[in-house]
Amino acid sequence: SYACQRLDRDYPEWANRYVEVRRQSGDTSTERTNQTLSQTRQNAKTFTEQVRTFRELEDEYEEAKAAGDSQRARELAHRLVEQSREINRTGSRTTSNYDAFSNETTGNLSTASDTVVEIADDTAATASAIRDAELVATTLSIEATEADGSFASPIAVEGQLMSENGTPVSDREVTFGVGNGTVATETDAEGRFSFEYRPTSELVGSSDWNVTYIPAGASLYSGSSDQISVEVTGVEGTVTVTNRPSNVKFNDTLTVSGSVEAAGRGVGDVPVVVSLGGTRLGTVRTNETGGYSFDASVPGDVTTG
C-alpha cells in the first residue's frame, strides 16, 4: 500500500519539476518528455487503483470464506483472477513508461519499476492460490474448421471443454473470448461445442488468436484458453445516415443516427466517428444490428456554412 502511494504521489511531483526546468531551459524534447510523464502518471494512478480494488476484493473473499458462503467465494475468486490480469497489464505499461522516461531524462526509476513488478507478482500469486482453492481447472481444446474468414464468411471453430479430472464440462451455456469479441454457445454431453465468429475490428491477414473460456460469475470452473491460426480478409462496409438536422447553430443538440452494414448485414459493436465541418464531435459504437445514434452539443469552433 505504501509503495502504491509513493508511485501515485511522489514520483509525479519530482518529475513535474524536472520537466518544468527543461521547459525553461528551452529544451526541444520537453514536449515529448511531458507526454511520456502524462502517460506514466496515468498508468501509475490506474495501477494503484487496481491494486487497491484487488485488496478490497481479497478482504471480501476472506469474509465470505469465514461466513461459509461458497458461492460468493467462487464469485470473488473469478473477480480476483481477472483483476490480477488487469494489474499485470497495467504494470507492464507502467514499467515501460518508467524505462522511456529514464531514457529521456537523467532520472533513475529502477526502484519504482522493481516495486511495480513486485506488487504485480504478489497479486498474481494471491489470485492463483485463491483460484486453486475455489475453482476446478479446465482444459480447452479447439481447432478452426474454417480458418480463412471475413465478416461475410465467418471463421468456424470446434472444440471440447474438460475439467482437470477428465470429465466434460457438459450441457451448459458457455462464453468464449475470440478475436476482439465474445461468442456464446452450448456444450453437449461430452463437452463439445462449435461456433462461428465474424471478424469486425481484427487485423486483416494471418495471425494467431487466443480463444478463452470465460466462466460465469459464480461458476465452479476456472477459465482456460487455446490458440488457433486464422487468415482474415477485409470486407468493404457502408455507413448510412438516416436522420440528421438540416440546420444547427452553436450549442444546439445535434442528433444523427444511421447504420453500418457489410455483406448485406448490420455490423455490431464497431466505432462510428461523427464530425461536423471537419470538427470531430465524438464516437459512438453500433448496436447488435449495426444501428447507431449520436447526440452532441454543437461547439463554437465549427465553421459556418
mmCIF file of C-alpha atoms in Angstrom:
data_model
loop_
_atom_site.group_PDB
_atom_site.id
_atom_site.type_symbol
_atom_site.label_atom_id
_atom_site.label_comp_id
_atom_site.label_asym_id
_atom_site.label_seq_id
_atom_site.Cartn_x
_atom_site.Cartn_y
_atom_site.Cartn_z
ATOM 1 C CA SER A 1 0.000 0.000 0.000
ATOM 2 C CA TYR A 2 2.807 2.410 0.910
ATOM 3 C CA ALA A 3 4.620 1.592 -2.325
ATOM 4 C CA CYS A 4 1.470 2.285 -4.327
ATOM 5 C CA GLN A 5 1.045 5.644 -2.624
ATOM 6 C CA ARG A 6 4.630 6.556 -3.485
ATOM 7 C CA LEU A 7 4.040 5.596 -7.115
ATOM 8 C CA ASP A 8 0.896 7.692 -7.242
ATOM 9 C CA ARG A 9 2.200 10.774 -5.420
ATOM 10 C CA ASP A 10 5.945 11.305 -5.020
ATOM 11 C CA TYR A 11 7.073 10.325 -8.497
ATOM 12 C CA PRO A 12 4.827 12.757 -10.457
ATOM 13 C CA GLU A 13 5.855 15.652 -8.156
ATOM 14 C CA TRP A 14 9.587 15.493 -8.808
ATOM 15 C CA ALA A 15 9.096 14.530 -12.454
ATOM 16 C CA ASN A 16 6.885 17.562 -12.999
ATOM 17 C CA ARG A 17 9.610 19.800 -11.588
ATOM 18 C CA TYR A 18 12.145 18.170 -13.899
ATOM 19 C CA VAL A 19 10.015 18.838 -16.982
ATOM 20 C CA GLU A 20 9.485 22.459 -15.922
ATOM 21 C CA VAL A 21 13.235 23.032 -15.603
ATOM 22 C CA ARG A 22 13.776 21.618 -19.067
ATOM 23 C CA ARG A 23 10.998 23.800 -20.484
ATOM 24 C CA GLN A 24 12.578 26.931 -19.013
ATOM 25 C CA SER A 25 15.941 25.950 -20.445
ATOM 26 C CA GLY A 26 14.439 25.741 -23.923
ATOM 27 C CA ASP A 27 14.982 22.017 -24.294
ATOM 28 C CA THR A 28 13.285 20.954 -27.566
ATOM 29 C CA SER A 29 12.495 17.467 -26.247
ATOM 30 C CA THR A 30 10.374 18.849 -23.401
ATOM 31 C CA GLU A 31 7.071 18.159 -25.154
ATOM 32 C CA ARG A 32 7.917 14.502 -25.722
ATOM 33 C CA THR A 33 9.100 14.136 -22.135
ATOM 34 C CA ASN A 34 5.961 15.815 -20.838
ATOM 35 C CA GLN A 35 3.814 13.443 -22.895
ATOM 36 C CA THR A 36 5.714 10.465 -21.502
ATOM 37 C CA LEU A 37 5.226 11.871 -17.996
ATOM 38 C CA SER A 38 1.490 12.254 -18.547
ATOM 39 C CA GLN A 39 1.177 8.665 -19.723
ATOM 40 C CA THR A 40 3.314 7.449 -16.831
ATOM 41 C CA ARG A 41 1.301 9.348 -14.245
ATOM 42 C CA GLN A 42 -1.989 7.987 -15.591
ATOM 43 C CA ASN A 43 -0.752 4.393 -15.723
ATOM 44 C CA ALA A 44 0.756 4.642 -12.212
ATOM 45 C CA LYS A 45 -2.531 6.042 -10.899
ATOM 46 C CA THR A 46 -4.531 3.297 -12.617
ATOM 47 C CA PHE A 47 -2.138 0.656 -11.280
ATOM 48 C CA THR A 48 -2.554 1.980 -7.730
ATOM 49 C CA GLU A 49 -6.351 1.998 -8.004
ATOM 50 C CA GLN A 50 -6.392 -1.539 -9.424
ATOM 51 C CA VAL A 51 -4.221 -2.850 -6.592
ATOM 52 C CA ARG A 52 -6.439 -1.114 -4.048
ATOM 53 C CA THR A 53 -9.512 -2.758 -5.607
ATOM 54 C CA PHE A 54 -7.732 -6.130 -5.533
ATOM 55 C CA ARG A 55 -7.060 -5.813 -1.794
ATOM 56 C CA GLU A 56 -10.675 -4.867 -1.156
ATOM 57 C CA LEU A 57 -11.856 -7.922 -3.122
ATOM 58 C CA GLU A 58 -9.407 -10.062 -1.175
ATOM 59 C CA ASP A 59 -10.897 -8.820 2.102
ATOM 60 C CA GLU A 60 -14.403 -9.587 0.817
ATOM 61 C CA TYR A 61 -13.244 -13.071 -0.153
ATOM 62 C CA GLU A 62 -11.882 -13.738 3.332
ATOM 63 C CA GLU A 63 -15.177 -12.556 4.828
ATOM 64 C CA ALA A 64 -17.158 -14.865 2.513
ATOM 65 C CA LYS A 65 -14.948 -17.823 3.477
ATOM 66 C CA ALA A 66 -15.370 -17.073 7.166
ATOM 67 C CA ALA A 67 -19.148 -16.923 6.706
ATOM 68 C CA GLY A 68 -19.204 -20.226 4.771
ATOM 69 C CA ASP A 69 -20.659 -18.531 1.666
ATOM 70 C CA SER A 70 -19.077 -20.756 -1.009
ATOM 71 C CA GLN A 71 -20.965 -19.211 -3.923
ATOM 72 C CA ARG A 72 -19.818 -15.718 -3.003
ATOM 73 C CA ALA A 73 -16.270 -17.013 -2.507
ATOM 74 C CA ARG A 74 -16.242 -18.502 -6.024
ATOM 75 C CA GLU A 75 -17.606 -15.287 -7.492
ATOM 76 C CA LEU A 76 -14.874 -13.282 -5.782
ATOM 77 C CA ALA A 77 -12.234 -15.799 -6.873
ATOM 78 C CA HIS A 78 -13.171 -15.145 -10.516
ATOM 79 C CA ARG A 79 -13.025 -11.395 -9.966
ATOM 80 C CA LEU A 80 -9.646 -11.615 -8.233
ATOM 81 C CA VAL A 81 -8.174 -13.617 -11.110
ATOM 82 C CA GLU A 82 -9.419 -11.074 -13.659
ATOM 83 C CA GLN A 83 -8.260 -8.149 -11.505
ATOM 84 C CA SER A 84 -4.772 -9.625 -11.238
ATOM 85 C CA ARG A 85 -4.628 -9.840 -15.038
ATOM 86 C CA GLU A 86 -5.586 -6.174 -15.295
ATOM 87 C CA ILE A 87 -2.891 -5.311 -12.753
ATOM 88 C CA ASN A 88 -0.316 -7.247 -14.758
ATOM 89 C CA ARG A 89 -1.259 -5.464 -17.988
ATOM 90 C CA THR A 90 -1.186 -2.019 -16.393
ATOM 91 C CA GLY A 91 2.018 -2.844 -14.533
ATOM 92 C CA SER A 92 3.731 -3.775 -17.802
ATOM 93 C CA ARG A 93 2.701 -0.453 -19.333
ATOM 94 C CA THR A 94 3.878 1.421 -16.242
ATOM 95 C CA THR A 95 7.343 -0.160 -16.183
ATOM 96 C CA SER A 96 7.664 0.557 -19.913
ATOM 97 C CA ASN A 97 6.777 4.188 -19.159
ATOM 98 C CA TYR A 98 9.432 4.296 -16.429
ATOM 99 C CA ASP A 99 12.028 2.960 -18.860
ATOM 100 C CA ALA A 100 11.025 5.522 -21.504
ATOM 101 C CA PHE A 101 11.141 8.394 -19.012
ATOM 102 C CA SER A 102 14.545 7.282 -17.721
ATOM 103 C CA ASN A 103 15.858 7.196 -21.295
ATOM 104 C CA GLU A 104 14.637 10.756 -21.902
ATOM 105 C CA THR A 105 15.928 12.178 -18.592
ATOM 106 C CA THR A 106 18.742 11.629 -16.113
ATOM 107 C CA GLY A 107 16.340 10.149 -13.576
ATOM 108 C CA ASN A 108 16.712 6.554 -12.383
ATOM 109 C CA LEU A 109 13.357 4.851 -11.866
ATOM 110 C CA SER A 110 14.625 1.299 -11.406
ATOM 111 C CA THR A 111 13.367 1.190 -7.799
ATOM 112 C CA ALA A 112 9.870 2.274 -8.839
ATOM 113 C CA SER A 113 9.909 -0.231 -11.690
ATOM 114 C CA ASP A 114 11.002 -3.049 -9.356
ATOM 115 C CA THR A 115 8.210 -2.073 -6.946
ATOM 116 C CA VAL A 116 5.581 -2.365 -9.670
ATOM 117 C CA VAL A 117 6.857 -5.806 -10.689
ATOM 118 C CA GLU A 118 6.918 -6.946 -7.051
ATOM 119 C CA ILE A 119 3.332 -5.809 -6.440
ATOM 120 C CA ALA A 120 2.069 -7.367 -9.692
ATOM 121 C CA ASP A 121 3.773 -10.683 -8.877
ATOM 122 C CA ASP A 122 2.300 -10.664 -5.371
ATOM 123 C CA THR A 123 -1.281 -10.100 -6.553
ATOM 124 C CA ALA A 124 -0.852 -12.758 -9.256
ATOM 125 C CA ALA A 125 0.365 -15.290 -6.675
ATOM 126 C CA THR A 126 -2.520 -14.446 -4.326
ATOM 127 C CA ALA A 127 -5.100 -14.760 -7.112
ATOM 128 C CA SER A 128 -3.579 -18.052 -8.253
ATOM 129 C CA ALA A 129 -3.751 -19.525 -4.747
ATOM 130 C CA ILE A 130 -7.396 -18.477 -4.321
ATOM 131 C CA ARG A 131 -8.266 -19.802 -7.780
ATOM 132 C CA ASP A 132 -6.723 -23.192 -6.951
ATOM 133 C CA ALA A 133 -8.605 -23.301 -3.644
ATOM 134 C CA GLU A 134 -12.034 -22.398 -5.023
ATOM 135 C CA LEU A 135 -12.220 -23.379 -8.681
ATOM 136 C CA VAL A 136 -11.831 -26.509 -10.777
ATOM 137 C CA ALA A 137 -9.229 -26.118 -13.512
ATOM 138 C CA THR A 138 -10.325 -26.703 -17.095
ATOM 139 C CA THR A 139 -8.658 -27.654 -20.364
ATOM 140 C CA LEU A 140 -9.811 -26.143 -23.656
ATOM 141 C CA SER A 141 -9.020 -27.871 -26.945
ATOM 142 C CA ILE A 142 -10.065 -26.116 -30.157
ATOM 143 C CA GLU A 143 -9.475 -26.083 -33.887
ATOM 144 C CA ALA A 144 -10.568 -23.782 -36.688
ATOM 145 C CA THR A 145 -12.507 -25.889 -39.178
ATOM 146 C CA GLU A 146 -12.790 -22.808 -41.417
ATOM 147 C CA ALA A 147 -9.684 -20.760 -40.696
ATOM 148 C CA ASP A 148 -9.986 -18.392 -43.681
ATOM 149 C CA GLY A 149 -12.746 -15.942 -42.933
ATOM 150 C CA SER A 150 -14.181 -12.449 -43.149
ATOM 151 C CA PHE A 151 -17.269 -10.617 -41.970
ATOM 152 C CA ALA A 152 -19.045 -12.087 -44.997
ATOM 153 C CA SER A 153 -17.698 -15.609 -44.402
ATOM 154 C CA PRO A 154 -17.269 -16.320 -40.667
ATOM 155 C CA ILE A 155 -14.463 -18.351 -39.118
ATOM 156 C CA ALA A 156 -15.767 -21.713 -37.877
ATOM 157 C CA VAL A 157 -14.456 -23.248 -34.647
ATOM 158 C CA GLU A 158 -14.982 -26.606 -32.955
ATOM 159 C CA GLY A 159 -13.664 -27.747 -29.607
ATOM 160 C CA GLN A 160 -14.071 -29.515 -26.291
ATOM 161 C CA LEU A 161 -14.050 -28.211 -22.725
ATOM 162 C CA MET A 162 -12.928 -30.619 -19.992
ATOM 163 C CA SER A 163 -12.316 -30.372 -16.251
ATOM 164 C CA GLU A 164 -8.942 -31.223 -14.749
ATOM 165 C CA ASN A 165 -10.091 -34.702 -13.711
ATOM 166 C CA GLY A 166 -11.050 -35.558 -17.293
ATOM 167 C CA THR A 167 -14.816 -35.157 -17.037
ATOM 168 C CA PRO A 168 -16.528 -32.961 -19.636
ATOM 169 C CA VAL A 169 -17.962 -29.556 -18.806
ATOM 170 C CA SER A 170 -21.239 -30.719 -20.248
ATOM 171 C CA ASP A 171 -24.705 -29.473 -21.232
ATOM 172 C CA ARG A 172 -24.342 -25.825 -20.321
ATOM 173 C CA GLU A 173 -24.164 -22.381 -21.832
ATOM 174 C CA VAL A 174 -20.573 -21.203 -22.222
ATOM 175 C CA THR A 175 -18.929 -17.985 -23.391
ATOM 176 C CA PHE A 176 -15.649 -17.690 -25.239
ATOM 177 C CA GLY A 177 -13.464 -14.691 -25.929
ATOM 178 C CA VAL A 178 -12.307 -14.835 -29.541
ATOM 179 C CA GLY A 179 -10.579 -12.191 -31.629
ATOM 180 C CA ASN A 180 -11.787 -8.843 -30.290
ATOM 181 C CA GLY A 181 -15.211 -10.154 -29.320
ATOM 182 C CA THR A 182 -17.107 -12.873 -27.471
ATOM 183 C CA VAL A 183 -19.296 -15.770 -28.567
ATOM 184 C CA ALA A 184 -21.931 -17.665 -26.568
ATOM 185 C CA THR A 185 -22.719 -21.300 -27.349
ATOM 186 C CA GLU A 186 -23.571 -24.596 -25.590
ATOM 187 C CA THR A 187 -21.611 -27.741 -24.778
ATOM 188 C CA ASP A 188 -23.041 -31.209 -25.366
ATOM 189 C CA ALA A 189 -22.821 -34.245 -23.063
ATOM 190 C CA GLU A 190 -19.150 -34.704 -23.997
ATOM 191 C CA GLY A 191 -18.248 -31.054 -23.504
ATOM 192 C CA ARG A 192 -18.025 -30.465 -27.250
ATOM 193 C CA PHE A 193 -19.157 -27.259 -28.900
ATOM 194 C CA SER A 194 -18.977 -25.311 -32.140
ATOM 195 C CA PHE A 195 -19.488 -21.682 -33.137
ATOM 196 C CA GLU A 196 -18.907 -19.161 -35.902
ATOM 197 C CA TYR A 197 -17.199 -15.800 -35.479
ATOM 198 C CA ARG A 198 -17.418 -12.858 -37.880
ATOM 199 C CA PRO A 199 -14.278 -10.660 -37.707
ATOM 200 C CA THR A 200 -15.055 -6.957 -37.472
ATOM 201 C CA SER A 201 -12.237 -4.929 -35.892
ATOM 202 C CA GLU A 202 -9.480 -7.557 -36.149
ATOM 203 C CA LEU A 203 -6.396 -7.046 -38.307
ATOM 204 C CA VAL A 204 -6.523 -8.287 -41.893
ATOM 205 C CA GLY A 205 -4.045 -11.058 -42.734
ATOM 206 C CA SER A 206 -2.604 -14.091 -40.964
ATOM 207 C CA SER A 207 -2.480 -14.160 -37.181
ATOM 208 C CA ASP A 208 -2.783 -16.399 -34.130
ATOM 209 C CA TRP A 209 -5.840 -15.866 -31.944
ATOM 210 C CA ASN A 210 -6.291 -16.892 -28.337
ATOM 211 C CA VAL A 211 -9.707 -18.413 -27.697
ATOM 212 C CA THR A 212 -10.550 -18.182 -23.986
ATOM 213 C CA TYR A 213 -13.250 -19.854 -21.931
ATOM 214 C CA ILE A 214 -14.904 -17.161 -19.794
ATOM 215 C CA PRO A 215 -16.735 -18.763 -16.840
ATOM 216 C CA ALA A 216 -19.954 -17.283 -15.482
ATOM 217 C CA GLY A 217 -19.704 -15.165 -12.322
ATOM 218 C CA ALA A 218 -20.065 -17.931 -9.707
ATOM 219 C CA SER A 219 -19.059 -20.898 -11.868
ATOM 220 C CA LEU A 220 -17.248 -23.815 -10.260
ATOM 221 C CA TYR A 221 -14.803 -23.829 -13.178
ATOM 222 C CA SER A 222 -11.835 -21.602 -13.914
ATOM 223 C CA GLY A 223 -11.009 -20.198 -17.320
ATOM 224 C CA SER A 224 -8.683 -21.757 -19.879
ATOM 225 C CA SER A 225 -7.525 -20.985 -23.390
ATOM 226 C CA ASP A 226 -6.161 -22.431 -26.603
ATOM 227 C CA GLN A 227 -4.934 -20.918 -29.845
ATOM 228 C CA ILE A 228 -5.974 -21.038 -33.496
ATOM 229 C CA SER A 229 -4.299 -19.703 -36.634
ATOM 230 C CA VAL A 230 -6.570 -17.690 -38.919
ATOM 231 C CA GLU A 231 -6.473 -15.703 -42.155
ATOM 232 C CA VAL A 232 -8.764 -12.659 -42.153
ATOM 233 C CA THR A 233 -9.897 -10.971 -45.368
ATOM 234 C CA GLY A 234 -11.258 -7.444 -45.382
ATOM 235 C CA VAL A 235 -14.810 -6.619 -46.487
ATOM 236 C CA GLU A 236 -15.906 -3.144 -47.583
ATOM 237 C CA GLY A 237 -18.583 -1.657 -45.379
ATOM 238 C CA THR A 238 -21.008 1.217 -45.805
ATOM 239 C CA VAL A 239 -22.088 3.905 -43.340
ATOM 240 C CA THR A 240 -25.520 5.463 -43.808
ATOM 241 C CA VAL A 241 -27.096 8.466 -42.098
ATOM 242 C CA THR A 242 -30.863 8.143 -41.885
ATOM 243 C CA ASN A 243 -31.621 11.029 -39.551
ATOM 244 C CA ARG A 244 -29.909 14.415 -39.297
ATOM 245 C CA PRO A 245 -30.986 18.051 -38.934
ATOM 246 C CA SER A 246 -30.718 20.433 -41.889
ATOM 247 C CA ASN A 247 -29.735 23.438 -39.752
ATOM 248 C CA VAL A 248 -27.857 23.760 -36.463
ATOM 249 C CA LYS A 249 -26.158 26.553 -34.565
ATOM 250 C CA PHE A 250 -23.787 26.905 -31.632
ATOM 251 C CA ASN A 251 -24.878 24.981 -28.526
ATOM 252 C CA ASP A 252 -27.729 23.219 -30.340
ATOM 253 C CA THR A 253 -28.033 19.496 -29.663
ATOM 254 C CA LEU A 254 -27.057 17.701 -32.851
ATOM 255 C CA THR A 255 -28.640 14.247 -33.220
ATOM 256 C CA VAL A 256 -27.643 11.872 -36.016
ATOM 257 C CA SER A 257 -28.499 8.212 -36.498
ATOM 258 C CA GLY A 258 -27.988 5.540 -39.099
ATOM 259 C CA SER A 259 -26.361 2.175 -39.615
ATOM 260 C CA VAL A 260 -23.165 0.379 -40.591
ATOM 261 C CA GLU A 261 -23.501 -2.575 -42.971
ATOM 262 C CA ALA A 262 -21.235 -5.054 -44.711
ATOM 263 C CA ALA A 263 -22.036 -8.112 -46.814
ATOM 264 C CA GLY A 264 -25.745 -7.292 -46.600
ATOM 265 C CA ARG A 265 -25.988 -7.298 -42.799
ATOM 266 C CA GLY A 266 -25.562 -4.879 -39.908
ATOM 267 C CA VAL A 267 -22.164 -4.707 -38.222
ATOM 268 C CA GLY A 268 -22.421 -4.609 -34.428
ATOM 269 C CA ASP A 269 -20.039 -3.126 -31.869
ATOM 270 C CA VAL A 270 -17.876 -1.046 -34.216
ATOM 271 C CA PRO A 271 -16.964 2.633 -33.682
ATOM 272 C CA VAL A 272 -18.557 5.408 -35.746
ATOM 273 C CA VAL A 273 -16.840 8.799 -35.685
ATOM 274 C CA VAL A 274 -19.168 11.798 -36.049
ATOM 275 C CA SER A 275 -17.721 15.065 -37.413
ATOM 276 C CA LEU A 276 -19.244 18.405 -38.350
ATOM 277 C CA GLY A 277 -17.450 20.734 -40.750
ATOM 278 C CA GLY A 278 -14.181 18.887 -40.102
ATOM 279 C CA THR A 279 -14.570 19.168 -36.319
ATOM 280 C CA ARG A 280 -14.734 15.811 -34.579
ATOM 281 C CA LEU A 281 -17.707 15.687 -32.204
ATOM 282 C CA GLY A 282 -17.225 12.201 -30.790
ATOM 283 C CA THR A 283 -17.529 8.458 -31.284
ATOM 284 C CA VAL A 284 -20.417 6.048 -30.830
ATOM 285 C CA ARG A 285 -20.499 2.246 -31.151
ATOM 286 C CA THR A 286 -23.097 0.403 -33.183
ATOM 287 C CA ASN A 287 -25.700 -1.825 -31.538
ATOM 288 C CA GLU A 288 -26.225 -5.527 -32.271
ATOM 289 C CA THR A 289 -27.950 -4.828 -35.585
ATOM 290 C CA GLY A 290 -25.439 -2.218 -36.745
ATOM 291 C CA GLY A 291 -27.501 0.838 -35.832
ATOM 292 C CA TYR A 292 -26.148 3.920 -34.098
ATOM 293 C CA SER A 293 -27.470 7.161 -32.624
ATOM 294 C CA PHE A 294 -25.327 10.087 -31.505
ATOM 295 C CA ASP A 295 -26.062 13.322 -29.611
ATOM 296 C CA ALA A 296 -23.694 16.229 -29.026
ATOM 297 C CA SER A 297 -23.772 19.982 -28.483
ATOM 298 C CA VAL A 298 -22.500 21.992 -31.457
ATOM 299 C CA PRO A 299 -19.171 23.568 -30.437
ATOM 300 C CA GLY A 300 -18.223 27.152 -31.211
ATOM 301 C CA ASP A 301 -15.259 26.320 -33.452
ATOM 302 C CA VAL A 302 -17.299 24.755 -36.278
ATOM 303 C CA THR A 303 -17.074 26.782 -39.489
ATOM 304 C CA THR A 304 -20.337 28.329 -40.651
ATOM 305 C CA GLY A 305 -21.887 27.227 -43.913
#
